[in-house]
Amino acid sequence: MLIFKQKTAIARHVKNLGNKGNSIGFVPTMGALHKGHIALINQAKANADVVVCSIFVNPTQFNDPADFDKYPVTIEKDIYELETNGCDILFLPAANEIYPDGWDHDKLARYDIGFLETVFEGKFRPGHFQGVCQVMERLLTIVQPHYLFMGQKDFQQCMVVNRLLKLMQSPTKLVVCDTLREPDGLAMSSRNMRLTKDQRQKAIGIYKALTYIKEHITPGKPIDDLLTKARNILQEHQFILDYLEAAEAANLQKTGIWNGQTNIVFLAAAFMGEVRLIDNIVLHPNFANHGN
Ligand code: AMP
C-alpha cells in the first residue's frame, strides 16, 4: 500500500492510474478503523480497480470540541488493517494540507444543502454537515474517484454527500453500503471504543429499540405508539435521547405512518454517557413483517 501525505502527490498518482484505464474507488474515513470500514474497502475492491482510503479527523465537522479532542486515533493499527485487507493507497493528510488557510468558519465555503441541514443530525449538530461538505469537496477534488463508498449507518450524511455531488456536478457515483454490526447488534462505530464495559452492554438498547419497531410495525397504522415504546427502550438502557423518529427514506420528511409502499427510515441518536451514538433501519415495501 502506498501512503501519501501530500495532496498534489496523491492527486498526480491517482490521475495517472485513471488515465491508464483504472477505475478508482474511494473510502473516506476518520480512522480508528473497524470491520465496518473494512467492509467498505471490500466493497470498493469488488467494484473498482484501485482502492483509495483516506484517514482524516476533520476538525470542521465537530460541533462539539470535546468530541474532536477525544476522537480515537489508532493510526498504526489502521495502516496494518488497510494493508492486510488489500487497500492500494492511503491518503493521510495533516490538517493544514486540507485546510491551508485554516478552518475559521467565516473563511470556509457554505453549501446549500437545504432541508437536510434542518432535521435530525443537521438540527442537533449545527454546522456538522457544512463541515462534512467542506472536507468532502476537498477530498473528492483531490482523488476524483469514479465511485465513492459510504456507510448507511450515516444515513443522512449519505444524502448530504449525494446533494454535494450534484452541487459539484461531479461524475462520482455514491455507493451506499450496509451497516456492519457487532454480534449483539450494536452498529460498529469508532466511538464504541470510548464506552466503558457497562456502557457497552447498555448500548445494545439502540439496536433493541430499532428492532422493536421493525418487529411490530404494521403498514397503514400510525407509528406514534411504536416510537414511544422504542424511546422507552432507550431510556431503560440509560440513553439520553437526541431523537428517534420516522421519515420517508427518499427525502427525510418526518412521517407518522408507513404506507408499506415506500421506503421508511427510523433514525436514532442518543448519548450513552458522553458518547453520542447514531443508528437507523430502513424498511422496504417488500419487508415481510406485515402480520403484526
Ligand atoms: P467515519 O470514520 O466514522 O467517518 O466513517 C467512515 C465511513 O465508514 C462512513 O461512510 C461511515 O458511514 C462508514 N461506517 C461507519 N460505521 C460503519 C458500519 N458500522 N458499517 C458500515 N459502514 C460504516
PDB file of C-alpha atoms and ligand atoms in Angstrom:
ATOM      1  CA  MET A   1       0.000   0.000   0.000  1.00  0.00           C
ATOM      2  CA  LEU A   2       1.269   3.440  -0.898  1.00  0.00           C
ATOM      3  CA  ILE A   3       0.837   6.160   1.711  1.00  0.00           C
ATOM      4  CA  PHE A   4       0.573   9.798   0.636  1.00  0.00           C
ATOM      5  CA  LYS A   5       0.544  12.805   2.919  1.00  0.00           C
ATOM      6  CA  GLN A   6       0.561  15.480   0.244  1.00  0.00           C
ATOM      7  CA  LYS A   7      -2.490  16.213  -1.866  1.00  0.00           C
ATOM      8  CA  THR A   8      -0.562  17.140  -5.011  1.00  0.00           C
ATOM      9  CA  ALA A   9       1.352  13.840  -4.917  1.00  0.00           C
ATOM     10  CA  ILE A  10      -1.698  11.625  -4.433  1.00  0.00           C
ATOM     11  CA  ALA A  11      -3.719  13.594  -6.977  1.00  0.00           C
ATOM     12  CA  ARG A  12      -0.995  13.087  -9.597  1.00  0.00           C
ATOM     13  CA  HIS A  13      -0.598   9.388  -8.818  1.00  0.00           C
ATOM     14  CA  VAL A  14      -4.313   8.606  -8.870  1.00  0.00           C
ATOM     15  CA  LYS A  15      -4.843  10.625 -12.048  1.00  0.00           C
ATOM     16  CA  ASN A  16      -2.122   8.584 -13.758  1.00  0.00           C
ATOM     17  CA  LEU A  17      -3.814   5.370 -12.704  1.00  0.00           C
ATOM     18  CA  GLY A  18      -7.124   6.693 -14.021  1.00  0.00           C
ATOM     19  CA  ASN A  19      -5.528   7.691 -17.317  1.00  0.00           C
ATOM     20  CA  LYS A  20      -4.331   4.107 -17.710  1.00  0.00           C
ATOM     21  CA  GLY A  21      -7.948   2.954 -17.653  1.00  0.00           C
ATOM     22  CA  ASN A  22      -8.278   2.028 -13.975  1.00  0.00           C
ATOM     23  CA  SER A  23     -11.480   2.814 -12.136  1.00  0.00           C
ATOM     24  CA  ILE A  24     -10.901   4.472  -8.781  1.00  0.00           C
ATOM     25  CA  GLY A  25     -12.906   3.601  -5.652  1.00  0.00           C
ATOM     26  CA  PHE A  26     -12.647   5.930  -2.673  1.00  0.00           C
ATOM     27  CA  VAL A  27     -13.396   5.250   1.015  1.00  0.00           C
ATOM     28  CA  PRO A  28     -13.073   8.393   3.167  1.00  0.00           C
ATOM     29  CA  THR A  29     -12.764   7.746   6.913  1.00  0.00           C
ATOM     30  CA  MET A  30     -11.730   9.405  10.140  1.00  0.00           C
ATOM     31  CA  GLY A  31      -9.637   6.396  11.161  1.00  0.00           C
ATOM     32  CA  ALA A  32      -9.949   4.235  14.292  1.00  0.00           C
ATOM     33  CA  LEU A  33     -10.924   1.644  11.733  1.00  0.00           C
ATOM     34  CA  HIS A  34     -13.250  -1.248  12.488  1.00  0.00           C
ATOM     35  CA  LYS A  35     -14.801  -4.024  10.427  1.00  0.00           C
ATOM     36  CA  GLY A  36     -17.466  -1.634   9.096  1.00  0.00           C
ATOM     37  CA  HIS A  37     -14.756   0.433   7.431  1.00  0.00           C
ATOM     38  CA  ILE A  38     -13.109  -2.724   6.119  1.00  0.00           C
ATOM     39  CA  ALA A  39     -16.447  -3.802   4.625  1.00  0.00           C
ATOM     40  CA  LEU A  40     -16.378  -0.535   2.645  1.00  0.00           C
ATOM     41  CA  ILE A  41     -12.827  -1.328   1.487  1.00  0.00           C
ATOM     42  CA  ASN A  42     -14.004  -4.782   0.387  1.00  0.00           C
ATOM     43  CA  GLN A  43     -16.943  -3.321  -1.486  1.00  0.00           C
ATOM     44  CA  ALA A  44     -14.606  -0.833  -3.163  1.00  0.00           C
ATOM     45  CA  LYS A  45     -12.284  -3.688  -4.149  1.00  0.00           C
ATOM     46  CA  ALA A  46     -15.196  -5.565  -5.673  1.00  0.00           C
ATOM     47  CA  ASN A  47     -16.277  -2.553  -7.740  1.00  0.00           C
ATOM     48  CA  ALA A  48     -13.132  -0.647  -8.656  1.00  0.00           C
ATOM     49  CA  ASP A  49      -9.607  -1.394  -9.944  1.00  0.00           C
ATOM     50  CA  VAL A  50      -7.842   0.825  -7.429  1.00  0.00           C
ATOM     51  CA  VAL A  51      -8.947   1.418  -3.827  1.00  0.00           C
ATOM     52  CA  VAL A  52      -8.043   4.698  -2.151  1.00  0.00           C
ATOM     53  CA  CYS A  53      -8.785   5.221   1.541  1.00  0.00           C
ATOM     54  CA  SER A  54      -8.330   8.470   3.432  1.00  0.00           C
ATOM     55  CA  ILE A  55      -7.870   8.915   7.159  1.00  0.00           C
ATOM     56  CA  PHE A  56      -8.505  12.450   8.304  1.00  0.00           C
ATOM     57  CA  VAL A  57     -10.198  13.551  11.512  1.00  0.00           C
ATOM     58  CA  ASN A  58     -11.908  16.559  10.026  1.00  0.00           C
ATOM     59  CA  PRO A  59     -11.982  19.439  12.528  1.00  0.00           C
ATOM     60  CA  THR A  60     -14.744  21.348  10.717  1.00  0.00           C
ATOM     61  CA  GLN A  61     -17.397  18.674  11.195  1.00  0.00           C
ATOM     62  CA  PHE A  62     -17.182  18.525  15.002  1.00  0.00           C
ATOM     63  CA  ASN A  63     -19.754  20.851  16.525  1.00  0.00           C
ATOM     64  CA  ASP A  64     -18.515  19.730  19.958  1.00  0.00           C
ATOM     65  CA  PRO A  65     -14.774  20.449  20.522  1.00  0.00           C
ATOM     66  CA  ALA A  66     -14.601  17.797  23.284  1.00  0.00           C
ATOM     67  CA  ASP A  67     -15.786  15.171  20.799  1.00  0.00           C
ATOM     68  CA  PHE A  68     -12.970  16.193  18.435  1.00  0.00           C
ATOM     69  CA  ASP A  69     -10.346  16.106  21.213  1.00  0.00           C
ATOM     70  CA  LYS A  70     -11.461  12.659  22.335  1.00  0.00           C
ATOM     71  CA  TYR A  71     -11.882  11.163  18.883  1.00  0.00           C
ATOM     72  CA  PRO A  72      -9.932   7.876  18.952  1.00  0.00           C
ATOM     73  CA  VAL A  73      -6.694   7.675  16.948  1.00  0.00           C
ATOM     74  CA  THR A  74      -5.188   4.234  16.177  1.00  0.00           C
ATOM     75  CA  ILE A  75      -3.113   5.026  13.134  1.00  0.00           C
ATOM     76  CA  GLU A  76      -0.553   2.176  13.312  1.00  0.00           C
ATOM     77  CA  LYS A  77      -3.318  -0.403  13.607  1.00  0.00           C
ATOM     78  CA  ASP A  78      -5.307   1.313  10.853  1.00  0.00           C
ATOM     79  CA  ILE A  79      -2.384   1.108   8.438  1.00  0.00           C
ATOM     80  CA  TYR A  80      -1.955  -2.584   9.276  1.00  0.00           C
ATOM     81  CA  GLU A  81      -5.681  -3.276   8.717  1.00  0.00           C
ATOM     82  CA  LEU A  82      -5.737  -1.431   5.402  1.00  0.00           C
ATOM     83  CA  GLU A  83      -2.584  -3.132   4.198  1.00  0.00           C
ATOM     84  CA  THR A  84      -3.768  -6.630   5.113  1.00  0.00           C
ATOM     85  CA  ASN A  85      -7.187  -6.002   3.582  1.00  0.00           C
ATOM     86  CA  GLY A  86      -5.892  -5.023   0.174  1.00  0.00           C
ATOM     87  CA  CYS A  87      -6.248  -1.246   0.162  1.00  0.00           C
ATOM     88  CA  ASP A  88      -3.972   0.162  -2.564  1.00  0.00           C
ATOM     89  CA  ILE A  89      -3.486   3.755  -1.477  1.00  0.00           C
ATOM     90  CA  LEU A  90      -3.879   5.616   1.806  1.00  0.00           C
ATOM     91  CA  PHE A  91      -4.187   9.394   1.949  1.00  0.00           C
ATOM     92  CA  LEU A  92      -3.105  10.590   5.390  1.00  0.00           C
ATOM     93  CA  PRO A  93      -3.025  14.377   5.286  1.00  0.00           C
ATOM     94  CA  ALA A  94      -2.288  16.793   8.102  1.00  0.00           C
ATOM     95  CA  ALA A  95      -4.990  19.377   8.803  1.00  0.00           C
ATOM     96  CA  ASN A  96      -3.096  22.207   7.063  1.00  0.00           C
ATOM     97  CA  GLU A  97      -2.799  20.082   3.926  1.00  0.00           C
ATOM     98  CA  ILE A  98      -6.590  20.046   3.651  1.00  0.00           C
ATOM     99  CA  TYR A  99      -7.169  23.499   5.123  1.00  0.00           C
ATOM    100  CA  PRO A 100      -4.085  25.558   4.128  1.00  0.00           C
ATOM    101  CA  ASP A 101      -5.912  28.775   5.066  1.00  0.00           C
ATOM    102  CA  GLY A 102      -7.091  27.419   8.405  1.00  0.00           C
ATOM    103  CA  TRP A 103     -10.619  26.434   9.273  1.00  0.00           C
ATOM    104  CA  ASP A 104     -12.250  29.556  10.631  1.00  0.00           C
ATOM    105  CA  HIS A 105     -15.916  29.285   9.777  1.00  0.00           C
ATOM    106  CA  ASP A 106     -16.048  32.655   8.011  1.00  0.00           C
ATOM    107  CA  LYS A 107     -13.239  31.618   5.647  1.00  0.00           C
ATOM    108  CA  LEU A 108     -14.916  28.401   4.547  1.00  0.00           C
ATOM    109  CA  ALA A 109     -17.423  27.792   1.769  1.00  0.00           C
ATOM    110  CA  ARG A 110     -21.099  27.362   2.594  1.00  0.00           C
ATOM    111  CA  TYR A 111     -23.135  24.724   0.819  1.00  0.00           C
ATOM    112  CA  ASP A 112     -26.815  24.863   0.043  1.00  0.00           C
ATOM    113  CA  ILE A 113     -27.974  21.532   1.380  1.00  0.00           C
ATOM    114  CA  GLY A 114     -31.431  22.903   2.116  1.00  0.00           C
ATOM    115  CA  PHE A 115     -33.870  20.952   4.267  1.00  0.00           C
ATOM    116  CA  LEU A 116     -31.284  18.279   5.145  1.00  0.00           C
ATOM    117  CA  GLU A 117     -29.498  20.785   7.338  1.00  0.00           C
ATOM    118  CA  THR A 118     -32.606  21.476   9.437  1.00  0.00           C
ATOM    119  CA  VAL A 119     -33.547  17.990  10.635  1.00  0.00           C
ATOM    120  CA  PHE A 120     -32.067  15.161  12.712  1.00  0.00           C
ATOM    121  CA  GLU A 121     -28.233  15.388  12.654  1.00  0.00           C
ATOM    122  CA  GLY A 122     -28.487  18.779  10.945  1.00  0.00           C
ATOM    123  CA  LYS A 123     -30.640  20.131  13.749  1.00  0.00           C
ATOM    124  CA  PHE A 124     -28.795  18.533  16.665  1.00  0.00           C
ATOM    125  CA  ARG A 125     -25.277  19.138  15.346  1.00  0.00           C
ATOM    126  CA  PRO A 126     -25.304  22.689  13.950  1.00  0.00           C
ATOM    127  CA  GLY A 127     -22.612  23.173  11.322  1.00  0.00           C
ATOM    128  CA  HIS A 128     -21.794  19.459  11.160  1.00  0.00           C
ATOM    129  CA  PHE A 129     -22.911  18.907   7.577  1.00  0.00           C
ATOM    130  CA  GLN A 130     -21.237  22.096   6.378  1.00  0.00           C
ATOM    131  CA  GLY A 131     -18.010  20.575   7.750  1.00  0.00           C
ATOM    132  CA  VAL A 132     -18.751  17.283   6.017  1.00  0.00           C
ATOM    133  CA  CYS A 133     -19.249  19.118   2.712  1.00  0.00           C
ATOM    134  CA  GLN A 134     -16.121  21.217   3.213  1.00  0.00           C
ATOM    135  CA  VAL A 135     -13.909  18.186   3.670  1.00  0.00           C
ATOM    136  CA  MET A 136     -15.678  16.017   1.107  1.00  0.00           C
ATOM    137  CA  GLU A 137     -15.424  18.612  -1.663  1.00  0.00           C
ATOM    138  CA  ARG A 138     -11.680  18.907  -0.992  1.00  0.00           C
ATOM    139  CA  LEU A 139     -11.114  15.150  -0.830  1.00  0.00           C
ATOM    140  CA  LEU A 140     -13.202  14.495  -3.939  1.00  0.00           C
ATOM    141  CA  THR A 141     -11.354  17.190  -5.865  1.00  0.00           C
ATOM    142  CA  ILE A 142      -8.021  15.601  -4.907  1.00  0.00           C
ATOM    143  CA  VAL A 143      -8.914  11.940  -5.518  1.00  0.00           C
ATOM    144  CA  GLN A 144     -11.535  12.370  -8.296  1.00  0.00           C
ATOM    145  CA  PRO A 145     -12.871   8.860  -7.813  1.00  0.00           C
ATOM    146  CA  HIS A 146     -15.296   7.058 -10.091  1.00  0.00           C
ATOM    147  CA  TYR A 147     -17.015   5.545  -7.058  1.00  0.00           C
ATOM    148  CA  LEU A 148     -17.387   6.756  -3.511  1.00  0.00           C
ATOM    149  CA  PHE A 149     -18.219   4.179  -0.805  1.00  0.00           C
ATOM    150  CA  MET A 150     -20.021   5.327   2.335  1.00  0.00           C
ATOM    151  CA  GLY A 151     -21.997   3.601   5.080  1.00  0.00           C
ATOM    152  CA  GLN A 152     -25.767   3.591   5.532  1.00  0.00           C
ATOM    153  CA  LYS A 153     -25.051   3.913   9.251  1.00  0.00           C
ATOM    154  CA  ASP A 154     -24.638   7.627   8.488  1.00  0.00           C
ATOM    155  CA  PHE A 155     -27.861   7.723   6.510  1.00  0.00           C
ATOM    156  CA  GLN A 156     -28.319  11.486   6.429  1.00  0.00           C
ATOM    157  CA  GLN A 157     -24.634  12.009   5.622  1.00  0.00           C
ATOM    158  CA  CYS A 158     -25.088   9.868   2.512  1.00  0.00           C
ATOM    159  CA  MET A 159     -27.982  12.104   1.446  1.00  0.00           C
ATOM    160  CA  VAL A 160     -25.926  15.230   2.096  1.00  0.00           C
ATOM    161  CA  VAL A 161     -22.990  13.877   0.089  1.00  0.00           C
ATOM    162  CA  ASN A 162     -25.306  12.968  -2.773  1.00  0.00           C
ATOM    163  CA  ARG A 163     -26.526  16.557  -2.725  1.00  0.00           C
ATOM    164  CA  LEU A 164     -22.918  17.797  -2.648  1.00  0.00           C
ATOM    165  CA  LEU A 165     -22.061  15.644  -5.681  1.00  0.00           C
ATOM    166  CA  LYS A 166     -24.956  17.327  -7.520  1.00  0.00           C
ATOM    167  CA  LEU A 167     -23.834  20.806  -6.412  1.00  0.00           C
ATOM    168  CA  MET A 168     -20.307  19.984  -7.615  1.00  0.00           C
ATOM    169  CA  GLN A 169     -21.699  18.500 -10.851  1.00  0.00           C
ATOM    170  CA  SER A 170     -19.423  15.604 -10.049  1.00  0.00           C
ATOM    171  CA  PRO A 171     -19.463  12.403 -12.099  1.00  0.00           C
ATOM    172  CA  THR A 172     -18.579  10.370  -8.977  1.00  0.00           C
ATOM    173  CA  LYS A 173     -21.173   7.730  -8.110  1.00  0.00           C
ATOM    174  CA  LEU A 174     -22.034   7.227  -4.452  1.00  0.00           C
ATOM    175  CA  VAL A 175     -22.385   3.589  -3.363  1.00  0.00           C
ATOM    176  CA  VAL A 176     -24.146   3.237  -0.002  1.00  0.00           C
ATOM    177  CA  CYS A 177     -23.023   0.149   1.936  1.00  0.00           C
ATOM    178  CA  ASP A 178     -24.908  -1.800   4.625  1.00  0.00           C
ATOM    179  CA  THR A 179     -24.247  -1.162   8.305  1.00  0.00           C
ATOM    180  CA  LEU A 180     -21.935  -3.730   9.867  1.00  0.00           C
ATOM    181  CA  ARG A 181     -22.904  -4.738  13.387  1.00  0.00           C
ATOM    182  CA  GLU A 182     -21.324  -6.414  16.383  1.00  0.00           C
ATOM    183  CA  PRO A 183     -22.678  -9.926  17.111  1.00  0.00           C
ATOM    184  CA  ASP A 184     -25.193  -8.452  19.607  1.00  0.00           C
ATOM    185  CA  GLY A 185     -26.470  -5.946  17.014  1.00  0.00           C
ATOM    186  CA  LEU A 186     -24.700  -2.738  18.067  1.00  0.00           C
ATOM    187  CA  ALA A 187     -23.655  -0.849  14.937  1.00  0.00           C
ATOM    188  CA  MET A 188     -19.873  -0.757  14.666  1.00  0.00           C
ATOM    189  CA  SER A 189     -18.506   2.713  15.304  1.00  0.00           C
ATOM    190  CA  SER A 190     -15.135   4.228  16.151  1.00  0.00           C
ATOM    191  CA  ARG A 191     -16.858   5.866  19.106  1.00  0.00           C
ATOM    192  CA  ASN A 192     -17.770   2.456  20.615  1.00  0.00           C
ATOM    193  CA  MET A 193     -14.200   2.130  21.917  1.00  0.00           C
ATOM    194  CA  ARG A 194     -14.887   5.078  24.233  1.00  0.00           C
ATOM    195  CA  LEU A 195     -17.661   3.166  26.035  1.00  0.00           C
ATOM    196  CA  THR A 196     -16.948   1.571  29.426  1.00  0.00           C
ATOM    197  CA  LYS A 197     -17.750  -2.122  29.745  1.00  0.00           C
ATOM    198  CA  ASP A 198     -21.035  -1.307  31.450  1.00  0.00           C
ATOM    199  CA  GLN A 199     -21.953   1.336  28.857  1.00  0.00           C
ATOM    200  CA  ARG A 200     -21.054  -1.044  26.063  1.00  0.00           C
ATOM    201  CA  GLN A 201     -23.571  -3.559  27.417  1.00  0.00           C
ATOM    202  CA  LYS A 202     -26.296  -0.944  27.717  1.00  0.00           C
ATOM    203  CA  ALA A 203     -25.542   0.470  24.269  1.00  0.00           C
ATOM    204  CA  ILE A 204     -27.328  -2.526  22.748  1.00  0.00           C
ATOM    205  CA  GLY A 205     -30.531  -0.628  23.663  1.00  0.00           C
ATOM    206  CA  ILE A 206     -30.291   1.460  20.495  1.00  0.00           C
ATOM    207  CA  TYR A 207     -30.419  -1.677  18.356  1.00  0.00           C
ATOM    208  CA  LYS A 208     -33.158  -3.181  20.542  1.00  0.00           C
ATOM    209  CA  ALA A 209     -35.283  -0.047  20.104  1.00  0.00           C
ATOM    210  CA  LEU A 210     -34.951  -0.156  16.309  1.00  0.00           C
ATOM    211  CA  THR A 211     -35.527  -3.917  16.236  1.00  0.00           C
ATOM    212  CA  TYR A 212     -38.679  -3.464  18.335  1.00  0.00           C
ATOM    213  CA  ILE A 213     -40.043  -1.122  15.671  1.00  0.00           C
ATOM    214  CA  LYS A 214     -39.135  -3.490  12.872  1.00  0.00           C
ATOM    215  CA  GLU A 215     -40.855  -6.385  14.610  1.00  0.00           C
ATOM    216  CA  HIS A 216     -44.043  -4.523  15.495  1.00  0.00           C
ATOM    217  CA  ILE A 217     -44.735  -2.153  12.620  1.00  0.00           C
ATOM    218  CA  THR A 218     -47.910  -2.612  10.582  1.00  0.00           C
ATOM    219  CA  PRO A 219     -48.386  -0.770   7.289  1.00  0.00           C
ATOM    220  CA  GLY A 220     -51.271   1.686   7.385  1.00  0.00           C
ATOM    221  CA  LYS A 221     -51.272   2.036  11.180  1.00  0.00           C
ATOM    222  CA  PRO A 222     -49.954   5.137  12.982  1.00  0.00           C
ATOM    223  CA  ILE A 223     -46.488   4.652  14.428  1.00  0.00           C
ATOM    224  CA  ASP A 224     -46.640   7.051  17.398  1.00  0.00           C
ATOM    225  CA  ASP A 225     -47.053   4.265  19.946  1.00  0.00           C
ATOM    226  CA  LEU A 226     -44.195   2.308  18.399  1.00  0.00           C
ATOM    227  CA  LEU A 227     -41.911   5.333  18.612  1.00  0.00           C
ATOM    228  CA  THR A 228     -42.908   5.940  22.228  1.00  0.00           C
ATOM    229  CA  LYS A 229     -42.180   2.325  23.123  1.00  0.00           C
ATOM    230  CA  ALA A 230     -38.844   2.460  21.287  1.00  0.00           C
ATOM    231  CA  ARG A 231     -37.875   5.691  23.079  1.00  0.00           C
ATOM    232  CA  ASN A 232     -38.743   3.996  26.372  1.00  0.00           C
ATOM    233  CA  ILE A 233     -36.410   1.131  25.497  1.00  0.00           C
ATOM    234  CA  LEU A 234     -33.609   3.654  25.015  1.00  0.00           C
ATOM    235  CA  GLN A 235     -34.431   5.283  28.333  1.00  0.00           C
ATOM    236  CA  GLU A 236     -34.492   1.890  30.095  1.00  0.00           C
ATOM    237  CA  HIS A 237     -30.932   1.384  28.834  1.00  0.00           C
ATOM    238  CA  GLN A 238     -29.938   4.774  30.268  1.00  0.00           C
ATOM    239  CA  PHE A 239     -29.572   6.507  26.933  1.00  0.00           C
ATOM    240  CA  ILE A 240     -30.213  10.251  26.857  1.00  0.00           C
ATOM    241  CA  LEU A 241     -32.157  10.783  23.680  1.00  0.00           C
ATOM    242  CA  ASP A 242     -31.486  13.363  20.976  1.00  0.00           C
ATOM    243  CA  TYR A 243     -34.108  11.891  18.651  1.00  0.00           C
ATOM    244  CA  LEU A 244     -35.774   8.724  17.497  1.00  0.00           C
ATOM    245  CA  GLU A 245     -38.071   9.448  14.574  1.00  0.00           C
ATOM    246  CA  ALA A 246     -39.507   8.013  11.384  1.00  0.00           C
ATOM    247  CA  ALA A 247     -39.009   9.631   7.983  1.00  0.00           C
ATOM    248  CA  GLU A 248     -39.509   8.958   4.319  1.00  0.00           C
ATOM    249  CA  ALA A 249     -36.209   7.417   3.234  1.00  0.00           C
ATOM    250  CA  ALA A 250     -36.278   9.304  -0.068  1.00  0.00           C
ATOM    251  CA  ASN A 251     -36.335  12.821   1.402  1.00  0.00           C
ATOM    252  CA  LEU A 252     -36.163  12.601   5.224  1.00  0.00           C
ATOM    253  CA  GLN A 253     -39.573  14.208   5.685  1.00  0.00           C
ATOM    254  CA  LYS A 254     -40.883  13.085   9.068  1.00  0.00           C
ATOM    255  CA  THR A 255     -43.829  10.741   8.934  1.00  0.00           C
ATOM    256  CA  GLY A 256     -46.303   9.354  11.458  1.00  0.00           C
ATOM    257  CA  ILE A 257     -47.463   6.422   9.380  1.00  0.00           C
ATOM    258  CA  TRP A 258     -45.951   3.913   6.987  1.00  0.00           C
ATOM    259  CA  ASN A 259     -47.992   3.110   3.919  1.00  0.00           C
ATOM    260  CA  GLY A 260     -45.926  -0.019   3.252  1.00  0.00           C
ATOM    261  CA  GLN A 261     -45.260   1.140  -0.294  1.00  0.00           C
ATOM    262  CA  THR A 262     -42.313   3.486   0.090  1.00  0.00           C
ATOM    263  CA  ASN A 263     -39.063   3.055   1.997  1.00  0.00           C
ATOM    264  CA  ILE A 264     -39.238   4.349   5.545  1.00  0.00           C
ATOM    265  CA  VAL A 265     -36.226   5.022   7.767  1.00  0.00           C
ATOM    266  CA  PHE A 266     -36.155   5.048  11.556  1.00  0.00           C
ATOM    267  CA  LEU A 267     -33.291   7.217  12.783  1.00  0.00           C
ATOM    268  CA  ALA A 268     -31.931   7.349  16.313  1.00  0.00           C
ATOM    269  CA  ALA A 269     -29.272   9.437  18.044  1.00  0.00           C
ATOM    270  CA  ALA A 270     -28.643   9.227  21.766  1.00  0.00           C
ATOM    271  CA  PHE A 271     -25.933   9.678  24.357  1.00  0.00           C
ATOM    272  CA  MET A 272     -24.536   6.784  26.346  1.00  0.00           C
ATOM    273  CA  GLY A 273     -22.638   8.752  28.965  1.00  0.00           C
ATOM    274  CA  GLU A 274     -20.506  11.196  26.987  1.00  0.00           C
ATOM    275  CA  VAL A 275     -20.554   9.125  23.831  1.00  0.00           C
ATOM    276  CA  ARG A 276     -23.098  10.004  21.184  1.00  0.00           C
ATOM    277  CA  LEU A 277     -24.237   7.056  19.090  1.00  0.00           C
ATOM    278  CA  ILE A 278     -26.409   7.008  15.974  1.00  0.00           C
ATOM    279  CA  ASP A 279     -28.128   4.174  14.167  1.00  0.00           C
ATOM    280  CA  ASN A 280     -31.003   3.588  11.766  1.00  0.00           C
ATOM    281  CA  ILE A 281     -33.037   0.944   9.999  1.00  0.00           C
ATOM    282  CA  VAL A 282     -34.662   1.208   6.604  1.00  0.00           C
ATOM    283  CA  LEU A 283     -37.832  -0.784   5.887  1.00  0.00           C
ATOM    284  CA  HIS A 284     -38.628  -1.564   2.275  1.00  0.00           C
ATOM    285  CA  PRO A 285     -42.059  -2.179   0.717  1.00  0.00           C
ATOM    286  CA  ASN A 286     -41.381  -5.905   0.406  1.00  0.00           C
ATOM    287  CA  PHE A 287     -40.403  -6.101   4.071  1.00  0.00           C
ATOM    288  CA  ALA A 288     -42.121  -9.250   5.375  1.00  0.00           C
ATOM    289  CA  ASN A 289     -43.458  -8.299   8.801  1.00  0.00           C
ATOM    290  CA  HIS A 290     -46.992  -7.417   7.718  1.00  0.00           C
ATOM    291  CA  GLY A 291     -48.829  -9.706  10.094  1.00  0.00           C
ATOM    292  CA  ASN A 292     -48.466  -7.895  13.414  1.00  0.00           C
TER     293      ASN A 292
HETATM  294  P1  AMP B   1     -16.123   7.505   9.950  1.00  0.00           P
HETATM  295  O1  AMP B   1     -14.707   7.057  10.056  1.00  0.00           O
HETATM  296  O2  AMP B   1     -16.943   7.222  11.170  1.00  0.00           O
HETATM  297  O3  AMP B   1     -16.279   8.887   9.413  1.00  0.00           O
HETATM  298  O4  AMP B   1     -16.777   6.556   8.851  1.00  0.00           O
HETATM  299  C1  AMP B   1     -16.221   6.435   7.569  1.00  0.00           C
HETATM  300  C2  AMP B   1     -17.194   5.708   6.702  1.00  0.00           C
HETATM  301  O5  AMP B   1     -17.462   4.420   7.274  1.00  0.00           O
HETATM  302  C3  AMP B   1     -18.546   6.425   6.594  1.00  0.00           C
HETATM  303  O6  AMP B   1     -19.001   6.320   5.263  1.00  0.00           O
HETATM  304  C4  AMP B   1     -19.424   5.639   7.534  1.00  0.00           C
HETATM  305  O7  AMP B   1     -20.790   5.679   7.204  1.00  0.00           O
HETATM  306  C5  AMP B   1     -18.863   4.240   7.358  1.00  0.00           C
HETATM  307  N1  AMP B   1     -19.198   3.409   8.509  1.00  0.00           N
HETATM  308  C6  AMP B   1     -19.067   3.743   9.822  1.00  0.00           C
HETATM  309  N2  AMP B   1     -19.535   2.745  10.599  1.00  0.00           N
HETATM  310  C7  AMP B   1     -19.966   1.768   9.764  1.00  0.00           C
HETATM  311  C8  AMP B   1     -20.556   0.482   9.966  1.00  0.00           C
HETATM  312  N3  AMP B   1     -20.813   0.006  11.174  1.00  0.00           N
HETATM  313  N4  AMP B   1     -20.861  -0.253   8.872  1.00  0.00           N
HETATM  314  C9  AMP B   1     -20.612   0.232   7.621  1.00  0.00           C
HETATM  315  N5  AMP B   1     -20.061   1.428   7.369  1.00  0.00           N
HETATM  316  C10 AMP B   1     -19.739   2.189   8.426  1.00  0.00           C
END
